[in-house]
Coordinates of C-alpha atoms in Angstrom, one line a residue:
M6 CA -41.6 -88.3 -97.8
A7 CA -40.1 -86.3 -94.7
A8 CA -40.2 -89.1 -92.5
P9 CA -37.7 -91.3 -94.8
A10 CA -35.7 -88.3 -95.1
L11 CA -35.0 -87.8 -91.1
L12 CA -33.8 -91.9 -91.1
L13 CA -31.4 -91.3 -93.8
L14 CA -30.3 -88.2 -92.0
A15 CA -30.0 -90.0 -88.6
L16 CA -27.7 -92.7 -90.2
L17 CA -25.5 -90.3 -91.8
L18 CA -24.9 -88.1 -88.8
P19 CA -22.9 -88.9 -86.0
A20 CA -24.5 -88.9 -82.8
G21 CA -22.6 -86.0 -81.3
A22 CA -24.3 -84.2 -84.0
W23 CA -27.6 -84.1 -82.6
P24 CA -28.3 -81.1 -80.8
G25 CA -29.6 -81.9 -77.1
L26 CA -28.2 -85.3 -76.4
P27 CA -24.5 -86.0 -75.1
R28 CA -21.7 -86.9 -76.6
R29 CA -20.7 -90.6 -75.2
P30 CA -16.9 -91.0 -75.5
C31 CA -15.6 -93.4 -78.1
V32 CA -15.4 -97.2 -76.6
S33 CA -12.6 -99.3 -77.2
C34 CA -13.1 -102.6 -78.0
C35 CA -10.7 -104.1 -75.9
R36 CA -11.2 -102.6 -72.6
P37 CA -14.5 -100.4 -71.9
A38 CA -13.6 -96.9 -70.8
W39 CA -17.3 -96.0 -69.5
P40 CA -18.2 -95.1 -66.7
P41 CA -14.7 -93.0 -66.2
G42 CA -12.2 -94.8 -64.4
P43 CA -9.9 -92.9 -61.7
Y44 CA -7.6 -92.2 -64.0
T45 CA -9.8 -91.2 -67.1
R46 CA -9.3 -86.9 -67.4
A47 CA -12.9 -85.0 -67.3
S48 CA -14.2 -81.7 -67.6
D49 CA -16.7 -79.8 -66.7
R50 CA -18.8 -79.8 -69.6
D51 CA -18.6 -83.5 -69.8
P52 CA -22.2 -84.3 -68.0
W53 CA -21.5 -87.3 -66.8
W54 CA -18.8 -85.5 -64.4
G55 CA -21.1 -85.6 -61.4
L56 CA -21.9 -88.9 -61.2
P57 CA -20.5 -90.8 -58.2
R58 CA -17.8 -93.5 -58.6
V59 CA -18.2 -97.1 -57.4
R60 CA -14.6 -98.7 -56.3
P61 CA -14.9 -102.3 -55.1
T62 CA -13.1 -102.5 -51.6
I63 CA -12.0 -106.4 -50.8
D64 CA -12.1 -107.3 -46.9
I65 CA -8.1 -108.2 -46.3
E66 CA -9.1 -110.4 -43.1
I67 CA -10.8 -113.4 -45.8
L68 CA -7.7 -113.6 -47.6
K69 CA -5.4 -113.4 -44.8
G70 CA -3.4 -116.6 -44.0
E71 CA -2.1 -118.2 -41.6
K72 CA 1.0 -117.3 -39.5
G73 CA 4.6 -117.8 -41.2
E74 CA 7.4 -119.0 -38.8
A75 CA 10.0 -116.5 -37.4
G76 CA 12.8 -115.2 -39.7
V77 CA 16.3 -115.8 -38.8
R78 CA 18.1 -113.3 -36.4
G79 CA 19.3 -110.3 -38.2
R80 CA 23.2 -108.9 -37.0
P81 CA 23.4 -106.7 -33.8
G82 CA 23.2 -102.6 -35.1
R83 CA 25.7 -100.2 -34.5
S84 CA 26.1 -99.1 -30.7
G85 CA 24.2 -95.7 -29.8
K86 CA 25.6 -92.8 -28.8
E87 CA 26.1 -92.6 -24.8
G88 CA 23.6 -91.7 -22.6
P89 CA 23.2 -89.2 -19.7
P90 CA 24.0 -90.7 -15.9
G91 CA 21.1 -92.0 -14.3
S92 CA 20.3 -91.3 -10.8
R93 CA 22.0 -92.3 -7.9
G94 CA 20.4 -96.2 -6.8
P95 CA 19.5 -97.4 -3.1
Q96 CA 22.8 -98.1 -1.3
G97 CA 23.2 -102.2 -1.0
R98 CA 24.0 -104.1 1.7
K99 CA 26.6 -104.3 3.6
G100 CA 29.3 -107.1 2.0
Q101 CA 31.1 -109.7 4.2
K102 CA 34.4 -108.9 5.9
G103 CA 37.6 -109.6 3.4
Q104 CA 40.3 -111.4 4.3
L105 CA 43.3 -109.9 6.2
G106 CA 45.4 -108.6 3.9
P107 CA 49.7 -108.5 4.1
P108 CA 51.7 -106.8 6.6
G109 CA 52.4 -103.1 5.1
T110 CA 55.9 -102.0 5.5
P111 CA 56.7 -100.2 8.2
C112 CA 57.1 -96.3 8.5
Q113 CA 60.6 -95.2 8.0
R114 CA 61.5 -92.6 10.5
A115 CA 64.7 -90.4 9.9
Y116 CA 67.3 -90.2 12.9
A117 CA 69.8 -87.9 13.7
A118 CA 71.7 -87.7 17.1
F119 CA 75.4 -86.9 18.6
S120 CA 76.9 -86.5 21.8
V121 CA 80.7 -85.9 22.5
G122 CA 82.4 -84.6 25.0
R123 CA 86.3 -83.1 26.3
R124 CA 88.4 -84.2 29.0
E125 CA 91.5 -81.8 28.9
G126 CA 90.8 -78.5 29.5
L127 CA 91.6 -75.8 26.8
H128 CA 92.7 -72.4 26.0
S129 CA 92.1 -69.9 23.6
S130 CA 94.7 -69.0 20.8
D131 CA 95.2 -65.8 18.9
T132 CA 93.0 -66.6 16.2
F133 CA 89.6 -68.8 15.9
Q134 CA 89.4 -72.1 16.6
A135 CA 86.9 -74.8 16.7
V136 CA 86.9 -77.0 19.7
P137 CA 88.3 -80.5 19.4
F138 CA 86.3 -83.4 21.4
D139 CA 88.3 -86.4 22.4
T140 CA 85.1 -88.7 23.5
E141 CA 82.0 -90.2 21.7
L142 CA 78.9 -90.7 23.4
V143 CA 77.1 -91.3 20.6
N144 CA 77.7 -90.5 17.1
L145 CA 74.5 -92.1 14.4
D146 CA 76.3 -92.7 11.4
G147 CA 79.3 -91.2 11.8
A148 CA 78.0 -87.4 11.4
F149 CA 80.3 -85.9 14.2
D150 CA 83.9 -85.7 13.1
L151 CA 85.9 -85.3 17.3
A152 CA 89.5 -84.5 15.5
A153 CA 87.2 -81.5 13.6
G154 CA 84.7 -80.9 16.1
R155 CA 82.2 -80.5 13.7
F156 CA 78.5 -82.0 13.1
L157 CA 77.8 -82.7 9.2
C158 CA 73.9 -82.9 8.9
A159 CA 72.9 -85.3 6.5
V160 CA 68.9 -85.2 7.1
P161 CA 67.5 -81.8 7.5
G162 CA 65.2 -80.8 9.8
V163 CA 65.4 -79.0 13.2
Y164 CA 67.7 -79.7 15.6
F165 CA 67.9 -79.2 19.5
L166 CA 71.8 -78.1 20.4
S167 CA 72.9 -78.1 23.9
L168 CA 76.7 -77.1 25.0
N169 CA 77.9 -77.3 28.5
V170 CA 81.7 -76.1 30.1
H171 CA 82.9 -75.9 33.4
T172 CA 84.5 -72.0 33.3
W173 CA 88.5 -72.1 35.0
N174 CA 89.0 -69.6 38.0
H175 CA 89.8 -66.4 36.9
K176 CA 89.6 -66.7 33.6
E177 CA 87.0 -65.6 30.9
T178 CA 84.7 -67.9 28.7
Y179 CA 83.5 -67.3 25.6
L180 CA 82.4 -69.7 23.4
H181 CA 80.1 -69.5 20.0
V182 CA 77.3 -72.3 19.0
M183 CA 78.2 -71.7 15.1
R184 CA 76.2 -72.9 12.2
N185 CA 78.7 -72.7 9.1
R186 CA 80.5 -70.0 9.8
R187 CA 77.7 -67.8 11.6
P188 CA 77.5 -67.7 14.9
E189 CA 74.0 -68.6 16.5
A190 CA 74.5 -68.6 19.8
V191 CA 77.3 -67.4 22.6
L192 CA 77.9 -69.1 26.0
Y193 CA 79.8 -67.0 28.4
A194 CA 81.1 -66.4 31.8
Q195 CA 82.9 -63.3 33.4
P196 CA 85.7 -63.9 35.5
S197 CA 85.5 -65.3 39.1
E198 CA 87.8 -66.8 41.9
R199 CA 84.9 -70.2 42.0
S200 CA 84.5 -71.9 38.9
L201 CA 80.9 -73.2 37.6
M202 CA 79.1 -74.6 35.4
Q203 CA 77.6 -72.7 32.2
A204 CA 75.1 -74.4 29.7
Q205 CA 73.8 -72.6 26.7
S206 CA 71.0 -74.3 24.0
L207 CA 68.5 -74.1 21.4
L208 CA 66.5 -75.1 18.5
L209 CA 68.4 -74.6 14.7
P210 CA 67.1 -75.7 11.6
L211 CA 69.8 -77.3 9.8
A212 CA 69.6 -78.1 5.8
A213 CA 71.7 -81.0 3.5
G214 CA 75.3 -80.1 4.4
D215 CA 75.1 -77.8 7.0
A216 CA 78.1 -77.8 10.0
V217 CA 77.9 -77.6 13.8
W218 CA 80.6 -76.7 15.9
V219 CA 82.2 -75.1 18.8
R220 CA 84.1 -71.7 18.4
M221 CA 86.4 -70.6 21.3
F222 CA 88.9 -66.9 19.9
Q223 CA 91.2 -64.9 22.7
R224 CA 89.0 -61.1 23.7
D225 CA 91.1 -58.9 25.8
Q226 CA 91.4 -61.5 28.8
D227 CA 92.5 -65.1 28.8
N228 CA 90.0 -67.6 27.7
A229 CA 89.6 -70.8 28.7
V230 CA 87.3 -73.9 29.6
Y231 CA 88.6 -76.5 32.6
G232 CA 88.9 -80.3 32.0
E233 CA 90.0 -83.1 34.0
R234 CA 91.1 -86.6 32.1
G235 CA 89.2 -88.1 35.3
D236 CA 85.9 -86.6 34.6
L237 CA 83.8 -85.1 31.5
Y238 CA 83.5 -81.5 32.5
I239 CA 82.8 -80.5 28.4
T240 CA 79.9 -82.0 26.4
F241 CA 78.0 -81.3 23.5
S242 CA 75.0 -83.3 21.9
G243 CA 72.4 -82.5 19.0
H244 CA 69.5 -84.2 17.5
L245 CA 66.5 -84.3 15.5
V246 CA 63.2 -83.3 16.3
K247 CA 61.4 -83.1 13.4
P248 CA 62.7 -84.3 9.8
A249 CA 62.1 -81.1 7.2
A250 CA 59.8 -83.5 4.7
E251 CA 56.9 -83.7 8.1
L252 CA 56.9 -80.1 8.9

């Protein structure tokens, strides 16, 4: 009587209802759900949870095919940022001598010079007067005006100036080398029974437009310089030593 009752009870009760037996999960008719897959959620109460998982592996080398043809070359990429300069390389070999170039323009040098004289003697007047000249020895670019007795500077720089006169017996000789309205040097000789040659020279910086001339004026005594038509006793000269552009 007990055996048929237990058999009937086993058929009616589900498998998980028996004490001590593990509950098997539901099995799908289309896809087996046992053993648990990598995405199967399990809990600590699941008795199948500690079993090792078997994952099949495939040797890729067996499935590797032949090497294909090279593809089409792609477009060049954008240029990157400029890197730091590299170290200096070794010096190269000396090259061959090149061809001779065309001649250059000649060096332009500035020139300025004058040298004038007076053949007739000259006596001073009551006022200041410029000594005029009647003989032209050198007058580059016509910079010296003989009638006015003035040299007008066109090339600025340092000039050398020289004045030479012959004194008159028993008369004083008193002259100034002038720059514009300023006396720069004096030529003087006291009255004497004998006439003699007197000279004065100096270096003078001149700017463009400066005028250089010789001035005579009367003092307490008669002031005069000697001259003759046949000879040249009075000379006034000057030339550029160094232009201002080279100073």
